[in-house]
XYZ file of C-alpha atoms in Angstrom:
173
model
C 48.817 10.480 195.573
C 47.077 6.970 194.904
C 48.027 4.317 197.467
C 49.771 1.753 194.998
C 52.206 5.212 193.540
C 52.704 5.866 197.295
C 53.954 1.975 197.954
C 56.295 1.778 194.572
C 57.782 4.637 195.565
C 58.500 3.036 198.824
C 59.520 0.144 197.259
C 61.850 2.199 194.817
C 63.510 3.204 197.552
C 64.212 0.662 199.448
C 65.617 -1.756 196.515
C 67.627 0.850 195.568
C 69.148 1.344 199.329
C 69.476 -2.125 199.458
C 71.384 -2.743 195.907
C 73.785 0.329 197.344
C 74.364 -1.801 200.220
C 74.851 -4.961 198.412
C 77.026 -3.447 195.756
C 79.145 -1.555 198.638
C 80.045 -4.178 200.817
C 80.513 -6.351 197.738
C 83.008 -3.992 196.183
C 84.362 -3.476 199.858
C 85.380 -7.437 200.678
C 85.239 -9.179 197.972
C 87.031 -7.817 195.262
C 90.109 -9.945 195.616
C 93.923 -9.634 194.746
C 96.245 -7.453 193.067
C 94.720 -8.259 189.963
C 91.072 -7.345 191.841
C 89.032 -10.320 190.931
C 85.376 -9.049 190.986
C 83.055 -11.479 193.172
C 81.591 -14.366 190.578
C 78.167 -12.848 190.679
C 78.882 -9.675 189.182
C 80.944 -11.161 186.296
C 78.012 -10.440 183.605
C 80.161 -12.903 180.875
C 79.956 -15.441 183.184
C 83.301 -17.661 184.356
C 85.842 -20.490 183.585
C 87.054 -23.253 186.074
C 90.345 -21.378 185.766
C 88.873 -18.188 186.625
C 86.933 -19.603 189.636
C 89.834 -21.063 190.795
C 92.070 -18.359 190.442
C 89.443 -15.760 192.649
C 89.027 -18.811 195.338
C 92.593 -19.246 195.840
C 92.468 -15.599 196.900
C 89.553 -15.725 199.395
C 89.997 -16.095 203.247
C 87.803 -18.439 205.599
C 86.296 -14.709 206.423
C 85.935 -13.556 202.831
C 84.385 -17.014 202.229
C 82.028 -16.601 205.340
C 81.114 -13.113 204.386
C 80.112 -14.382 201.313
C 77.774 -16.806 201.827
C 76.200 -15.599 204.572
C 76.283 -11.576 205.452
C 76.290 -10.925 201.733
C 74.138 -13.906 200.306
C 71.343 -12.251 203.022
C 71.364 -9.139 201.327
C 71.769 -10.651 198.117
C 68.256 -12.734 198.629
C 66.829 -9.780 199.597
C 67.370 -7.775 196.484
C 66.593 -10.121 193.553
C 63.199 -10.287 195.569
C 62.817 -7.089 195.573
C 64.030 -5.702 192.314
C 61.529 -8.623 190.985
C 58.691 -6.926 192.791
C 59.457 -3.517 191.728
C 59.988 -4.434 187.893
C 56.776 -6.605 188.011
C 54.671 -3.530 189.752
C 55.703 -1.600 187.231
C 54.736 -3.420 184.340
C 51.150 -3.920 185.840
C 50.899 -0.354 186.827
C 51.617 -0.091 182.792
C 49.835 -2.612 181.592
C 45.915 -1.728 182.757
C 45.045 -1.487 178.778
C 46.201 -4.888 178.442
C 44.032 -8.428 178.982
C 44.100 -9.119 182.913
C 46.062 -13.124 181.949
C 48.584 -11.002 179.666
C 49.638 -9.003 182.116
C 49.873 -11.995 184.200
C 51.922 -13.233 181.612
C 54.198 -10.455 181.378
C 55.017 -10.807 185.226
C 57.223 -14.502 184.745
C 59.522 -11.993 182.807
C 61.006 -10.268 186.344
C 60.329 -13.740 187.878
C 62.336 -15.512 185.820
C 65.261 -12.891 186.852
C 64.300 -13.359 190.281
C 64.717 -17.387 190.410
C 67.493 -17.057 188.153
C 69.456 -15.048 190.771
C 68.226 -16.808 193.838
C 69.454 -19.904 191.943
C 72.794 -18.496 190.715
C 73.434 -17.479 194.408
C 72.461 -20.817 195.679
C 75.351 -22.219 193.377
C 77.821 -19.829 194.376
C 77.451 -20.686 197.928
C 78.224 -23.669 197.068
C 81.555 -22.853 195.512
C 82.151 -20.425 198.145
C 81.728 -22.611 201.201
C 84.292 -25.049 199.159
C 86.921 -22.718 198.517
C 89.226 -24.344 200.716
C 88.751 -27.421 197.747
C 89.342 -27.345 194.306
C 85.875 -26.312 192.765
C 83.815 -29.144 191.207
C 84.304 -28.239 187.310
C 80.689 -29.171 187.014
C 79.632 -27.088 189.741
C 81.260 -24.256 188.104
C 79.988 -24.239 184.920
C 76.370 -24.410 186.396
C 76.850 -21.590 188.826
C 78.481 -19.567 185.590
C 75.611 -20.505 183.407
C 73.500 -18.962 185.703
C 75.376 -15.968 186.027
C 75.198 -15.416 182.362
C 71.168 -16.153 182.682
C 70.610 -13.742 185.817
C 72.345 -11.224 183.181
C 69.980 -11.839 180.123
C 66.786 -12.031 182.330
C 67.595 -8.961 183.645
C 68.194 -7.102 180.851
C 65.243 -8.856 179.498
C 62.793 -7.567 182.134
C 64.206 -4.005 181.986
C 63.920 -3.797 178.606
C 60.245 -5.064 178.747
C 59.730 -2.672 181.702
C 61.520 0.650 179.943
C 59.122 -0.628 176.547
C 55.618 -0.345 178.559
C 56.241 2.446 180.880
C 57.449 4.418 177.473
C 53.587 2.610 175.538
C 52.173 4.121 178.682
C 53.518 7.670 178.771
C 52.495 7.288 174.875
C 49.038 6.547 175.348
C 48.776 9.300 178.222
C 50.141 12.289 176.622
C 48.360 10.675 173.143
């Protein structure tokens, strides 16, 4: 097995341990109420002042702790990662393609990577805050990028799933 195979495997495995992790102790803590609020940044349509309000006014100094700290960690870690892991696979599909297009085709993943990183940045915000009424502003923005974390993603999956399918194409072709 070639060297690069051996290290996205690796990788593979260790964004997927860590989204298990992420996911777990989200699901764990943070799901909030009787009503069970999910955390903001798994909300894929994004969130109102209302709604922001309404999961803050459930949150403990704890919760809010965990949150931006413990969680935000892990949660830095694996945009990084699954960024990485999407973007070696598109150039490990991509070798028929011009060396600057498959450059190119790499700020696809890194656009969902700064999109999340940014999105948790914002939530911190609101999180470290709960014990205030969230800025309206500040929610909006943090939602926004929610709903842009979403669409990168599923833009960068899509654009991964479409080359590693030209590239199983061309191989068996």
């Amino acid at each position: 097995m070639k060297p690069f195979a051996k290290a996205l495997i690796a990788l593979t495995l260790v964004t997927i341990a860590t989204y298990g992790l992420l996911v777990g102790l989200g699901m764990a803590h943070l799901v909030l109420g009787p009503e069970r609020l999910w955390p903001f940044d798994m909300r894929l349509l994004g969130y109102s002042e209302a709604d922001a309000r309404a999961y803050l006014s459930l949150m403990s100094p704890a919760q809010g702790e965990f949150y931006a700290g413990t969680l935000r960690r892990i949660d830095t870690a694996f945009p990084m990662l699954l960024g990485l892991w999407m973007g070696c696979c598109l150039w490990a599909t991509t070798r028929n393609l011009h060396p600057w297009s498959r450059v190119i085709l790499l700020v696809v993943p890194a656009s969902y990577t700064v999109m999340d990183l940014c999105e948790n940045a914002l939530i911190a915000d609101l999180v470290l805050g709960f014990h205030t009424w969230p800025d309206p502003e500040l929610v909006a923005l943090a939602s926004s990028y929610t709903v842009t974390k979403f669409v990168t993603l599923l833009v960068a999956a899509s654009l991964v799933l479409a080359m590693a399918l030209g590239h199983l194409r061309r191989r068996r072709g």
